[in-house]
PDB file of C-alpha atoms in Angstrom:
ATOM      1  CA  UNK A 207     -16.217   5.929  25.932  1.00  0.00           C
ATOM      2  CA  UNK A 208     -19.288   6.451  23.586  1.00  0.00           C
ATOM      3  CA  UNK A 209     -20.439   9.602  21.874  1.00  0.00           C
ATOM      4  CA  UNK A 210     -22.187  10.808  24.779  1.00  0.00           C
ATOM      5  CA  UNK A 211     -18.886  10.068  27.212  1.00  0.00           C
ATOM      6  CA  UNK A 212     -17.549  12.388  24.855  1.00  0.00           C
ATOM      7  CA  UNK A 213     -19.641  15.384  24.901  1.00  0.00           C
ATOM      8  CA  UNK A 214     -19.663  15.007  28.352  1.00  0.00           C
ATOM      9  CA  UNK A 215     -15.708  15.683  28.638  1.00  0.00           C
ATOM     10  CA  UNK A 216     -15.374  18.194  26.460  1.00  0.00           C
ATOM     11  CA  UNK A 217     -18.494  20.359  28.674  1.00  0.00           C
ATOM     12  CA  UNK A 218     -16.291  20.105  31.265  1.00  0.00           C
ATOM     13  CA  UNK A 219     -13.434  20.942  29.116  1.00  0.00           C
ATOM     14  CA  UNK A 220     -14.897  24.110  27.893  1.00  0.00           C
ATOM     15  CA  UNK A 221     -15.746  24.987  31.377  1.00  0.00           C
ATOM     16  CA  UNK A 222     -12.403  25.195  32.610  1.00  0.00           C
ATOM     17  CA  UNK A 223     -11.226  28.399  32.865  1.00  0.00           C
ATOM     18  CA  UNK A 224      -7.644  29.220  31.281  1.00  0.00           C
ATOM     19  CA  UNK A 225      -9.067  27.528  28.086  1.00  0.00           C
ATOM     20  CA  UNK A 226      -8.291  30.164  25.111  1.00  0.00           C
ATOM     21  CA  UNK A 227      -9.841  30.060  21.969  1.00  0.00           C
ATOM     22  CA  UNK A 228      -7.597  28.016  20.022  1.00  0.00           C
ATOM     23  CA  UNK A 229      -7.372  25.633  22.604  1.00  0.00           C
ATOM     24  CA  UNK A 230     -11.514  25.128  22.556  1.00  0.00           C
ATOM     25  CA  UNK A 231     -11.484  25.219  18.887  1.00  0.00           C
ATOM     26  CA  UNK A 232      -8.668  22.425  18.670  1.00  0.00           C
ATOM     27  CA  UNK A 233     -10.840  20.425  20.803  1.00  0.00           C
ATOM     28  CA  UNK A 234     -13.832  21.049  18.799  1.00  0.00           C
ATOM     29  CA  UNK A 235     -12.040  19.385  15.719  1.00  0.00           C
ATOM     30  CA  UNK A 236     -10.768  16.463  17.361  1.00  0.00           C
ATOM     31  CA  UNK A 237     -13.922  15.469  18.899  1.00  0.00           C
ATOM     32  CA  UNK A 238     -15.694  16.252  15.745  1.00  0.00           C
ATOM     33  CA  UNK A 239     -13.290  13.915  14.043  1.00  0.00           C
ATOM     34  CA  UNK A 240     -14.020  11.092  16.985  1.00  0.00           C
ATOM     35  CA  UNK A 241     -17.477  11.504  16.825  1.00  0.00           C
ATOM     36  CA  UNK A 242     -17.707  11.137  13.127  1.00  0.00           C
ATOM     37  CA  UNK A 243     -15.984   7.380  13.182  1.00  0.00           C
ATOM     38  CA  UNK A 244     -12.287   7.747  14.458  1.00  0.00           C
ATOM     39  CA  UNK A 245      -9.183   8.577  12.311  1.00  0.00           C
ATOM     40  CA  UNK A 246      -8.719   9.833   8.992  1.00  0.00           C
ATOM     41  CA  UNK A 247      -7.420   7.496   6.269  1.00  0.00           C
ATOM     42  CA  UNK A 248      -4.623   5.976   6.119  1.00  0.00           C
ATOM     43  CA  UNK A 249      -2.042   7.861   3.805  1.00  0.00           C
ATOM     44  CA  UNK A 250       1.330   7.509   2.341  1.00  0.00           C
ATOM     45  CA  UNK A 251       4.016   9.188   0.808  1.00  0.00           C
ATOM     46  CA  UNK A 252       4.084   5.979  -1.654  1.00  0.00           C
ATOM     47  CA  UNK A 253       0.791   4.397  -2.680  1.00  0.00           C
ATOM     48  CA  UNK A 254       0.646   1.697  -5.302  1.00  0.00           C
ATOM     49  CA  UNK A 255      -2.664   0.779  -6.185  1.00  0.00           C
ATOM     50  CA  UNK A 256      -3.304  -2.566  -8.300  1.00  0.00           C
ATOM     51  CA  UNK A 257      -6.733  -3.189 -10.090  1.00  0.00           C
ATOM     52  CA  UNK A 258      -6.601  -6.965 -10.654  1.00  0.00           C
ATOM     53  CA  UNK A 259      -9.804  -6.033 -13.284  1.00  0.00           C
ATOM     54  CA  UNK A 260      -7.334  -3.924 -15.531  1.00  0.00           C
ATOM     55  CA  UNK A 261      -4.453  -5.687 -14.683  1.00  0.00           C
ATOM     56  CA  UNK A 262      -2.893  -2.134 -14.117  1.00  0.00           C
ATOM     57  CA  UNK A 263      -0.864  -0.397 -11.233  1.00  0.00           C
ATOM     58  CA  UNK A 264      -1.180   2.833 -10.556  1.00  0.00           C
ATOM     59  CA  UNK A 265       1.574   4.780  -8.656  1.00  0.00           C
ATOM     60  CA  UNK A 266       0.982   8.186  -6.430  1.00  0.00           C
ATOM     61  CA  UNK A 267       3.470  10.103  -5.112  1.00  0.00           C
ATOM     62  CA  UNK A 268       2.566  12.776  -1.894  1.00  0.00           C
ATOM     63  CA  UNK A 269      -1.334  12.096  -3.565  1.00  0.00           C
ATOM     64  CA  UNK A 270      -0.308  13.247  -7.230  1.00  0.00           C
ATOM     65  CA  UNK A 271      -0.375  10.151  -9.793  1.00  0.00           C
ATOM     66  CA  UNK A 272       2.979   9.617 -10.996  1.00  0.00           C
ATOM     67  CA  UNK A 273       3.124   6.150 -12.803  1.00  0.00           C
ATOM     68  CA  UNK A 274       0.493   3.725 -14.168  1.00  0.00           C
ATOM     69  CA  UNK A 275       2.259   0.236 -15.417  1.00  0.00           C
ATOM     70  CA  UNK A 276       0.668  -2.934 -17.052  1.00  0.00           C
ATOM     71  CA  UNK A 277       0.785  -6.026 -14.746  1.00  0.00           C
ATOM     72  CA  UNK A 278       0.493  -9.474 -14.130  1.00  0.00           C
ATOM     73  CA  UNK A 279      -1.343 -10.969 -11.321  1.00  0.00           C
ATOM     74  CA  UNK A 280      -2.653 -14.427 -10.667  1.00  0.00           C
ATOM     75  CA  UNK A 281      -3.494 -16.802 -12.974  1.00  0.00           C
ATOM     76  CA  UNK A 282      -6.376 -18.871 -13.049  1.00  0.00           C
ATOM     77  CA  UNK A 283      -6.061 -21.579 -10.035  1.00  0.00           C
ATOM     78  CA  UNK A 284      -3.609 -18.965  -7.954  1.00  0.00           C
ATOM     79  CA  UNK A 285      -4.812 -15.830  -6.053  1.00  0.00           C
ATOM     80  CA  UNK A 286      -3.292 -12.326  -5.773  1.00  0.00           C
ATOM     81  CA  UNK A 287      -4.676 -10.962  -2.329  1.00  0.00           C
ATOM     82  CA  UNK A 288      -6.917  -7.684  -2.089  1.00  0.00           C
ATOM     83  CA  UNK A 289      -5.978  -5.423   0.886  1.00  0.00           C
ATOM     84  CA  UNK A 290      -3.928  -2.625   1.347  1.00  0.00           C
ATOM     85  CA  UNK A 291      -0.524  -3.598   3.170  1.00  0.00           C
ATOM     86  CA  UNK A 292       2.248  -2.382   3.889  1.00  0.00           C
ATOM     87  CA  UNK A 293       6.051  -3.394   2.279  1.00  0.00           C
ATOM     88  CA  UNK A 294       7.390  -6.319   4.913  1.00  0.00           C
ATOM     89  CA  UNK A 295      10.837  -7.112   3.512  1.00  0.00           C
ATOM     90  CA  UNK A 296      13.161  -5.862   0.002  1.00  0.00           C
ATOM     91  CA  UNK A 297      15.139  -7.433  -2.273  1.00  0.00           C
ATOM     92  CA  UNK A 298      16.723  -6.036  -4.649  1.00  0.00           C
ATOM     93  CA  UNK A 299      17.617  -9.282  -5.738  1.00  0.00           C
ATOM     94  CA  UNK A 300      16.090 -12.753  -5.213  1.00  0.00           C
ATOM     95  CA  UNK A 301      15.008 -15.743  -6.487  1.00  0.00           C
ATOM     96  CA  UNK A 302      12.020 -17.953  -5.966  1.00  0.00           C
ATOM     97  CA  UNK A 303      13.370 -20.986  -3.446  1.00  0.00           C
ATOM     98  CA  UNK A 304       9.269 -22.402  -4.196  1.00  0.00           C
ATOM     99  CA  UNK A 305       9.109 -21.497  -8.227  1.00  0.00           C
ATOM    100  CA  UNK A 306      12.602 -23.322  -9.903  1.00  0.00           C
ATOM    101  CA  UNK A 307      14.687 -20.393  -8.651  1.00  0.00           C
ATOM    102  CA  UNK A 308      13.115 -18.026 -10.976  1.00  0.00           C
ATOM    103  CA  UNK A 309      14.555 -14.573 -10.389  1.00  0.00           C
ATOM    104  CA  UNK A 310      11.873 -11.648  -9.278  1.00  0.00           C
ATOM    105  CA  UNK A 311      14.375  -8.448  -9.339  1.00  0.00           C
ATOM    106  CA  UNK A 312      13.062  -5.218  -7.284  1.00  0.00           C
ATOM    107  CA  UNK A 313      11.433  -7.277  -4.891  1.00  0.00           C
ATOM    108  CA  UNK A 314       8.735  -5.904  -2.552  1.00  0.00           C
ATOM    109  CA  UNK A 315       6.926  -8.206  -0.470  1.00  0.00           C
ATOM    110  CA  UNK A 316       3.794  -7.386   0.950  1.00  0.00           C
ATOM    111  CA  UNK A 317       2.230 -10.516   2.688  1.00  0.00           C
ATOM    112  CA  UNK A 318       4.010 -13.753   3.459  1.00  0.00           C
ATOM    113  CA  UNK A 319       5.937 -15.072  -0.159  1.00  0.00           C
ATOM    114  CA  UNK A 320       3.963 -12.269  -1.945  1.00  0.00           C
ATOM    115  CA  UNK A 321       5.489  -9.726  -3.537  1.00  0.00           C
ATOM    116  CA  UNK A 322       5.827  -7.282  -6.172  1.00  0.00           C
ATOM    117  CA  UNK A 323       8.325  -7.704  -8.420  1.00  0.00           C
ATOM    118  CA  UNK A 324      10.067  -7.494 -12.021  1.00  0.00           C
ATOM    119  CA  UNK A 325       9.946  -9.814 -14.390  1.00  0.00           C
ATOM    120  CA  UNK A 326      11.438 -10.697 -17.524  1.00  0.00           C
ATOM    121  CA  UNK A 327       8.227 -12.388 -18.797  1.00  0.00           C
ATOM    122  CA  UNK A 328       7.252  -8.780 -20.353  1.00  0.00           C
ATOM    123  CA  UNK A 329       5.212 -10.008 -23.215  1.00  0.00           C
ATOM    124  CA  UNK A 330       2.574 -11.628 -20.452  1.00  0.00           C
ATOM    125  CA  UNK A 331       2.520  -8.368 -19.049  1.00  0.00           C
ATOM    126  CA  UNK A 332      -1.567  -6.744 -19.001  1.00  0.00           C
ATOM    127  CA  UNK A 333      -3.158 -10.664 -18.592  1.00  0.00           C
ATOM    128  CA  UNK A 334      -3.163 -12.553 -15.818  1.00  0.00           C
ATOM    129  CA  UNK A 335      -0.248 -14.627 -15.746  1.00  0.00           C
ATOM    130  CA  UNK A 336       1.674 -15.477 -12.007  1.00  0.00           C
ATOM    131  CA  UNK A 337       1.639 -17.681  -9.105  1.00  0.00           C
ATOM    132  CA  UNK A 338      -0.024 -14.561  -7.068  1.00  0.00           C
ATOM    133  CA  UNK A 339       2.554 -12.243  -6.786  1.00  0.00           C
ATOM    134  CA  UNK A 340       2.148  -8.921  -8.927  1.00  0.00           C
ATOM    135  CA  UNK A 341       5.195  -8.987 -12.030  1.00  0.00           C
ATOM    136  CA  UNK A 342       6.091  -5.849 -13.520  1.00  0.00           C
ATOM    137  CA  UNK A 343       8.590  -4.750 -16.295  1.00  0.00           C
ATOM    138  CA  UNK A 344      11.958  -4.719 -14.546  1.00  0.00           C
ATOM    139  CA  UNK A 345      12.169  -1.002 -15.000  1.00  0.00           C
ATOM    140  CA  UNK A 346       9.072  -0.002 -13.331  1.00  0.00           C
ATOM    141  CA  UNK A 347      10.041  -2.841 -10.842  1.00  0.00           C
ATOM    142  CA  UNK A 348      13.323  -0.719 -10.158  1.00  0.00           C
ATOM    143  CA  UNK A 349      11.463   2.406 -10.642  1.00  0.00           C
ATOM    144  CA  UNK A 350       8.540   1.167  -7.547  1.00  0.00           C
ATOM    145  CA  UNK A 351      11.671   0.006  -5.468  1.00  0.00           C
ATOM    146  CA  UNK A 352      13.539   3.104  -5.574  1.00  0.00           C
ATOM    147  CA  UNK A 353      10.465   4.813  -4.252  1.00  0.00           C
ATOM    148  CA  UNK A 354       9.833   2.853  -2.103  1.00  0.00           C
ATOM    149  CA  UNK A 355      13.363   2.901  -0.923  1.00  0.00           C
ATOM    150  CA  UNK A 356      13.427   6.692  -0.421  1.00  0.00           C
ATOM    151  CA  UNK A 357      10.393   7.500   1.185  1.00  0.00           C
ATOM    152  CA  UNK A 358      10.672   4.196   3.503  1.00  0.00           C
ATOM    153  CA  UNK A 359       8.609   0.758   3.634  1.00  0.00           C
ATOM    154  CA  UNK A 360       6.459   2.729   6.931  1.00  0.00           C
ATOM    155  CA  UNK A 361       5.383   5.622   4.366  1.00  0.00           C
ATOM    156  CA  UNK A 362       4.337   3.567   1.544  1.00  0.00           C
ATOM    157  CA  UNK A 363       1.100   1.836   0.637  1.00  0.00           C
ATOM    158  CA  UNK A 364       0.172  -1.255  -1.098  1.00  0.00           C
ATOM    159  CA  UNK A 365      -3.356  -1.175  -2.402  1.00  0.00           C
ATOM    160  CA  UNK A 366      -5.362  -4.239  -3.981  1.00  0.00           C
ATOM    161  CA  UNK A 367      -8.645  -4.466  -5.605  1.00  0.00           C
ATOM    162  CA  UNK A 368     -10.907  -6.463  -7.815  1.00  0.00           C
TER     163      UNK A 368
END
């Protein structure tokens, strides 16, 4: 239904009798917020946003910025994917089957084999430096997971930019 399929409804909405005030002004609202390009943005309890520029995450928790942690992201010849996802599958721990078994504790992954996770490589830490996934410093690895943990993989947030 387009915007004018709308306004159309909502006439005859307003035209009903039995229609109180509240009623006609919750209507209002919605269809404002239809008409002005569908739903609100998407938001979390948990969002981690990653700037592969800085090579920083930065964690919010119910909108307030709680944590911001050094990272390493893909090195040259490997990409990190940009997106915003959502946490598929945790480990708290595992081990690479496709990188020699290398252990990535806290593990969050957010598309396919990638994943957010410590590591114990914490002087590459603030330079690129993985396969694609996104290594932190096993605490803040534990820290993210906990979170993440607590407020549940369906109200958390995984946000990546350039």
């Amino acid at each position: 239904m387009g915007a004018r399929g709308r306004a159309r409804a909502a006439a005859r909405i307003f035209r009903m009798k039995g229609f109180g005030s509240v009623c006609r002004l919750f209507l209002v609202l919605v269809g404002a917020a239809l008409w002005a390009g569908g739903t609100a943005p998407a938001q979390a309890g948990v969002v981690a946003r990653v700037d592969l520029s800085t090579q920083r995450m930065t964690v919010l928790v119910n909108g307030v910025p709680r944590y911001s942690w050094l990272v390493s992201t893909a090195r040259r010849g490997y990409v990190t994917p940009t997106g915003t996802y959502r946490p598929q599958r945790l480990h708290r721990r595992y081990f690479s089957r496709k990188y020699y078994n290398s252990p990535m504790p806290y593990s969050v992954f957010f598309r396919g084999g990638y994943a957010i996770h410590g590591s114990y490589a914490v002087n590459q830490l603030g330079a690129p430096a993985s396969h694609g996934c996104i290594r932190l410093h096993p605490s803040n690895a534990a820290t993210l997971y906990g979170l993440i943990e607590s407020h549940g993989p369906g109200d958390t947030l995984i946000q990546i930019t350039r």
